[in-house]
């Protein structure tokens, strides 16, 4: 399986990978050595915390390497009047009588609480390619769905301001 990522996603991942390998890892290795010297490892909280931090960093490095290695590069090819990646879109939800402003982004940069919706989510799939005035139904699962309408589209580019998801 290949993740569909933008060139900016890859650049951000490579930047984080370089930081984790070249700057963070040496410090974590030193911290493990320093805390190991405290004695009995079975009751050494500082050592356990240092090892956990080191393992978390190694895990993130493996994740980033895998994502970069298997990525399929995508580009936004939306027209000037249709919703594309990173565009700012005002959505009207008639059921709640509310409007929301969202941006459809790649999965590695989504954060629904901040209005950054994954292009692979049910909502993201429905919004991409729509025009102002288009109404659509988002089917979340077999039993749950809701209506929405595009109210406005402000064209944007991936300027790098949306950070990568962290864990």
PDB file of C-alpha atoms in Angstrom:
ATOM      1  CA  UNK A   1       0.000   0.000   0.000  1.00  0.00           C
ATOM      2  CA  UNK A   2       1.227   3.463  -0.878  1.00  0.00           C
ATOM      3  CA  UNK A   3       0.328   6.616   0.983  1.00  0.00           C
ATOM      4  CA  UNK A   4      -0.546   9.508  -1.276  1.00  0.00           C
ATOM      5  CA  UNK A   5       1.528  12.461  -0.119  1.00  0.00           C
ATOM      6  CA  UNK A   6       2.518  15.857  -1.458  1.00  0.00           C
ATOM      7  CA  UNK A   7       6.104  16.917  -2.084  1.00  0.00           C
ATOM      8  CA  UNK A   8       5.738  19.196   0.947  1.00  0.00           C
ATOM      9  CA  UNK A   9       4.700  16.195   3.095  1.00  0.00           C
ATOM     10  CA  UNK A  10       7.860  14.388   2.021  1.00  0.00           C
ATOM     11  CA  UNK A  11      10.005  17.480   2.655  1.00  0.00           C
ATOM     12  CA  UNK A  12       8.567  17.896   6.149  1.00  0.00           C
ATOM     13  CA  UNK A  13       9.073  14.200   6.907  1.00  0.00           C
ATOM     14  CA  UNK A  14      12.668  14.287   5.690  1.00  0.00           C
ATOM     15  CA  UNK A  15      13.313  17.384   7.797  1.00  0.00           C
ATOM     16  CA  UNK A  16      11.913  15.671  10.909  1.00  0.00           C
ATOM     17  CA  UNK A  17      13.846  12.498  10.106  1.00  0.00           C
ATOM     18  CA  UNK A  18      17.131  14.430   9.848  1.00  0.00           C
ATOM     19  CA  UNK A  19      16.422  16.194  13.148  1.00  0.00           C
ATOM     20  CA  UNK A  20      15.593  12.926  14.925  1.00  0.00           C
ATOM     21  CA  UNK A  21      18.674  11.114  13.573  1.00  0.00           C
ATOM     22  CA  UNK A  22      21.279  13.871  13.801  1.00  0.00           C
ATOM     23  CA  UNK A  23      20.193  15.996  16.756  1.00  0.00           C
ATOM     24  CA  UNK A  24      17.762  14.124  18.974  1.00  0.00           C
ATOM     25  CA  UNK A  25      19.216  10.591  18.881  1.00  0.00           C
ATOM     26  CA  UNK A  26      22.739  11.483  20.146  1.00  0.00           C
ATOM     27  CA  UNK A  27      21.240  13.270  23.147  1.00  0.00           C
ATOM     28  CA  UNK A  28      18.939  10.349  23.911  1.00  0.00           C
ATOM     29  CA  UNK A  29      21.847   7.890  23.722  1.00  0.00           C
ATOM     30  CA  UNK A  30      23.820  10.039  26.178  1.00  0.00           C
ATOM     31  CA  UNK A  31      20.820  10.240  28.527  1.00  0.00           C
ATOM     32  CA  UNK A  32      20.503   6.438  28.553  1.00  0.00           C
ATOM     33  CA  UNK A  33      24.229   6.116  29.367  1.00  0.00           C
ATOM     34  CA  UNK A  34      24.009   8.767  32.096  1.00  0.00           C
ATOM     35  CA  UNK A  35      20.968   7.237  33.792  1.00  0.00           C
ATOM     36  CA  UNK A  36      22.334   3.701  33.530  1.00  0.00           C
ATOM     37  CA  UNK A  37      25.123   4.785  35.861  1.00  0.00           C
ATOM     38  CA  UNK A  38      22.568   5.475  38.635  1.00  0.00           C
ATOM     39  CA  UNK A  39      22.636   1.820  39.629  1.00  0.00           C
ATOM     40  CA  UNK A  40      19.941  -0.834  39.995  1.00  0.00           C
ATOM     41  CA  UNK A  41      18.093  -0.786  36.650  1.00  0.00           C
ATOM     42  CA  UNK A  42      14.989  -2.529  38.029  1.00  0.00           C
ATOM     43  CA  UNK A  43      14.175   0.501  40.207  1.00  0.00           C
ATOM     44  CA  UNK A  44      15.756   3.218  38.086  1.00  0.00           C
ATOM     45  CA  UNK A  45      12.883   5.390  36.838  1.00  0.00           C
ATOM     46  CA  UNK A  46      15.183   7.845  35.053  1.00  0.00           C
ATOM     47  CA  UNK A  47      16.756   5.009  33.050  1.00  0.00           C
ATOM     48  CA  UNK A  48      13.339   3.597  32.098  1.00  0.00           C
ATOM     49  CA  UNK A  49      12.152   7.041  31.008  1.00  0.00           C
ATOM     50  CA  UNK A  50      15.313   7.583  28.939  1.00  0.00           C
ATOM     51  CA  UNK A  51      14.909   4.179  27.254  1.00  0.00           C
ATOM     52  CA  UNK A  52      11.239   4.926  26.507  1.00  0.00           C
ATOM     53  CA  UNK A  53      12.164   8.252  24.910  1.00  0.00           C
ATOM     54  CA  UNK A  54      14.869   6.549  22.863  1.00  0.00           C
ATOM     55  CA  UNK A  55      12.490   3.794  21.726  1.00  0.00           C
ATOM     56  CA  UNK A  56       9.771   6.303  20.837  1.00  0.00           C
ATOM     57  CA  UNK A  57      12.282   8.238  18.727  1.00  0.00           C
ATOM     58  CA  UNK A  58      13.415   5.050  16.966  1.00  0.00           C
ATOM     59  CA  UNK A  59       9.796   4.110  16.298  1.00  0.00           C
ATOM     60  CA  UNK A  60       9.076   7.526  14.771  1.00  0.00           C
ATOM     61  CA  UNK A  61      12.224   7.242  12.626  1.00  0.00           C
ATOM     62  CA  UNK A  62      11.048   3.853  11.285  1.00  0.00           C
ATOM     63  CA  UNK A  63       7.590   5.281  10.610  1.00  0.00           C
ATOM     64  CA  UNK A  64       8.964   8.290   8.704  1.00  0.00           C
ATOM     65  CA  UNK A  65      11.396   6.135   6.704  1.00  0.00           C
ATOM     66  CA  UNK A  66       8.576   3.766   5.739  1.00  0.00           C
ATOM     67  CA  UNK A  67       6.261   6.595   4.731  1.00  0.00           C
ATOM     68  CA  UNK A  68       8.918   8.266   2.585  1.00  0.00           C
ATOM     69  CA  UNK A  69       9.968   4.990   0.988  1.00  0.00           C
ATOM     70  CA  UNK A  70       6.452   3.928  -0.032  1.00  0.00           C
ATOM     71  CA  UNK A  71       4.919   7.326  -0.799  1.00  0.00           C
ATOM     72  CA  UNK A  72       3.139   8.067  -4.023  1.00  0.00           C
ATOM     73  CA  UNK A  73       3.546  11.770  -4.835  1.00  0.00           C
ATOM     74  CA  UNK A  74       0.298  13.583  -5.629  1.00  0.00           C
ATOM     75  CA  UNK A  75      -0.387  17.093  -6.822  1.00  0.00           C
ATOM     76  CA  UNK A  76      -3.528  19.159  -6.607  1.00  0.00           C
ATOM     77  CA  UNK A  77      -5.078  19.378 -10.056  1.00  0.00           C
ATOM     78  CA  UNK A  78      -8.360  21.008  -9.054  1.00  0.00           C
ATOM     79  CA  UNK A  79      -9.852  23.700 -11.221  1.00  0.00           C
ATOM     80  CA  UNK A  80     -10.190  27.305 -10.143  1.00  0.00           C
ATOM     81  CA  UNK A  81     -13.775  26.801  -9.048  1.00  0.00           C
ATOM     82  CA  UNK A  82     -13.560  23.359  -7.422  1.00  0.00           C
ATOM     83  CA  UNK A  83     -12.325  22.225  -4.017  1.00  0.00           C
ATOM     84  CA  UNK A  84      -8.742  20.977  -4.041  1.00  0.00           C
ATOM     85  CA  UNK A  85      -6.097  20.109  -1.487  1.00  0.00           C
ATOM     86  CA  UNK A  86      -5.381  22.843   1.076  1.00  0.00           C
ATOM     87  CA  UNK A  87      -8.193  25.133  -0.155  1.00  0.00           C
ATOM     88  CA  UNK A  88     -10.158  26.911   2.572  1.00  0.00           C
ATOM     89  CA  UNK A  89     -13.777  25.754   2.250  1.00  0.00           C
ATOM     90  CA  UNK A  90     -16.830  27.062   4.081  1.00  0.00           C
ATOM     91  CA  UNK A  91     -19.351  24.286   4.593  1.00  0.00           C
ATOM     92  CA  UNK A  92     -22.970  24.690   5.669  1.00  0.00           C
ATOM     93  CA  UNK A  93     -24.477  21.858   7.737  1.00  0.00           C
ATOM     94  CA  UNK A  94     -28.283  22.257   7.533  1.00  0.00           C
ATOM     95  CA  UNK A  95     -29.011  19.667  10.221  1.00  0.00           C
ATOM     96  CA  UNK A  96     -27.168  21.828  12.781  1.00  0.00           C
ATOM     97  CA  UNK A  97     -27.755  25.155  10.997  1.00  0.00           C
ATOM     98  CA  UNK A  98     -24.012  25.831  11.318  1.00  0.00           C
ATOM     99  CA  UNK A  99     -21.138  26.713   9.041  1.00  0.00           C
ATOM    100  CA  UNK A 100     -17.623  25.389   9.393  1.00  0.00           C
ATOM    101  CA  UNK A 101     -14.399  26.323   7.672  1.00  0.00           C
ATOM    102  CA  UNK A 102     -12.229  23.376   6.728  1.00  0.00           C
ATOM    103  CA  UNK A 103      -9.187  22.524   4.649  1.00  0.00           C
ATOM    104  CA  UNK A 104      -8.797  19.138   2.987  1.00  0.00           C
ATOM    105  CA  UNK A 105      -5.259  17.885   3.595  1.00  0.00           C
ATOM    106  CA  UNK A 106      -3.277  14.665   3.301  1.00  0.00           C
ATOM    107  CA  UNK A 107      -3.704  12.058   6.016  1.00  0.00           C
ATOM    108  CA  UNK A 108      -0.322  12.780   7.616  1.00  0.00           C
ATOM    109  CA  UNK A 109      -1.354  16.382   8.304  1.00  0.00           C
ATOM    110  CA  UNK A 110      -5.006  16.099   9.338  1.00  0.00           C
ATOM    111  CA  UNK A 111      -6.389  17.442  12.615  1.00  0.00           C
ATOM    112  CA  UNK A 112     -10.197  17.562  12.579  1.00  0.00           C
ATOM    113  CA  UNK A 113     -10.292  19.706  15.742  1.00  0.00           C
ATOM    114  CA  UNK A 114      -8.518  22.434  13.772  1.00  0.00           C
ATOM    115  CA  UNK A 115     -10.618  21.964  10.627  1.00  0.00           C
ATOM    116  CA  UNK A 116      -7.904  19.987   8.810  1.00  0.00           C
ATOM    117  CA  UNK A 117      -9.805  17.107   7.224  1.00  0.00           C
ATOM    118  CA  UNK A 118      -8.098  14.076   5.665  1.00  0.00           C
ATOM    119  CA  UNK A 119      -8.700  13.668   1.955  1.00  0.00           C
ATOM    120  CA  UNK A 120      -9.257   9.969   2.671  1.00  0.00           C
ATOM    121  CA  UNK A 121     -12.010  10.504   5.246  1.00  0.00           C
ATOM    122  CA  UNK A 122     -15.661  10.148   4.190  1.00  0.00           C
ATOM    123  CA  UNK A 123     -16.058  13.938   4.444  1.00  0.00           C
ATOM    124  CA  UNK A 124     -12.812  14.694   2.589  1.00  0.00           C
ATOM    125  CA  UNK A 125     -13.713  12.331  -0.253  1.00  0.00           C
ATOM    126  CA  UNK A 126     -17.074  14.054  -0.685  1.00  0.00           C
ATOM    127  CA  UNK A 127     -15.744  17.636  -0.582  1.00  0.00           C
ATOM    128  CA  UNK A 128     -12.889  17.299  -3.094  1.00  0.00           C
ATOM    129  CA  UNK A 129     -13.934  18.367  -6.571  1.00  0.00           C
ATOM    130  CA  UNK A 130     -17.143  20.094  -5.464  1.00  0.00           C
ATOM    131  CA  UNK A 131     -18.145  23.652  -6.457  1.00  0.00           C
ATOM    132  CA  UNK A 132     -19.834  26.473  -4.563  1.00  0.00           C
ATOM    133  CA  UNK A 133     -23.517  25.610  -4.159  1.00  0.00           C
ATOM    134  CA  UNK A 134     -22.992  21.850  -4.472  1.00  0.00           C
ATOM    135  CA  UNK A 135     -24.912  19.810  -1.923  1.00  0.00           C
ATOM    136  CA  UNK A 136     -23.791  16.351  -0.922  1.00  0.00           C
ATOM    137  CA  UNK A 137     -24.372  13.612   1.615  1.00  0.00           C
ATOM    138  CA  UNK A 138     -21.597  12.233   3.785  1.00  0.00           C
ATOM    139  CA  UNK A 139     -22.250   8.632   4.750  1.00  0.00           C
ATOM    140  CA  UNK A 140     -20.152   8.026   7.866  1.00  0.00           C
ATOM    141  CA  UNK A 141     -21.240   4.410   8.230  1.00  0.00           C
ATOM    142  CA  UNK A 142     -24.165   2.171   7.318  1.00  0.00           C
ATOM    143  CA  UNK A 143     -26.537   3.964   9.689  1.00  0.00           C
ATOM    144  CA  UNK A 144     -25.178   7.497  10.047  1.00  0.00           C
ATOM    145  CA  UNK A 145     -24.957  10.230   7.441  1.00  0.00           C
ATOM    146  CA  UNK A 146     -25.569  13.950   7.047  1.00  0.00           C
ATOM    147  CA  UNK A 147     -26.084  16.626   4.407  1.00  0.00           C
ATOM    148  CA  UNK A 148     -23.707  19.481   3.656  1.00  0.00           C
ATOM    149  CA  UNK A 149     -23.354  22.330   1.164  1.00  0.00           C
ATOM    150  CA  UNK A 150     -20.323  24.213  -0.166  1.00  0.00           C
ATOM    151  CA  UNK A 151     -20.749  27.925   0.595  1.00  0.00           C
ATOM    152  CA  UNK A 152     -17.349  29.280  -0.472  1.00  0.00           C
ATOM    153  CA  UNK A 153     -13.932  28.195  -1.672  1.00  0.00           C
ATOM    154  CA  UNK A 154     -10.741  30.172  -1.164  1.00  0.00           C
ATOM    155  CA  UNK A 155      -8.028  28.655  -3.338  1.00  0.00           C
ATOM    156  CA  UNK A 156      -4.760  27.964  -1.495  1.00  0.00           C
ATOM    157  CA  UNK A 157      -1.518  26.089  -1.899  1.00  0.00           C
ATOM    158  CA  UNK A 158       0.429  23.838   0.388  1.00  0.00           C
ATOM    159  CA  UNK A 159       2.633  26.509   1.914  1.00  0.00           C
ATOM    160  CA  UNK A 160       4.003  24.183   4.594  1.00  0.00           C
ATOM    161  CA  UNK A 161       2.097  25.875   7.418  1.00  0.00           C
ATOM    162  CA  UNK A 162       0.133  22.715   8.273  1.00  0.00           C
ATOM    163  CA  UNK A 163       2.333  20.553  10.522  1.00  0.00           C
ATOM    164  CA  UNK A 164       2.769  16.787  10.371  1.00  0.00           C
ATOM    165  CA  UNK A 165       0.674  14.662  12.705  1.00  0.00           C
ATOM    166  CA  UNK A 166       2.567  13.643  15.819  1.00  0.00           C
ATOM    167  CA  UNK A 167       1.966  10.685  18.073  1.00  0.00           C
TER     168      UNK A 167
END
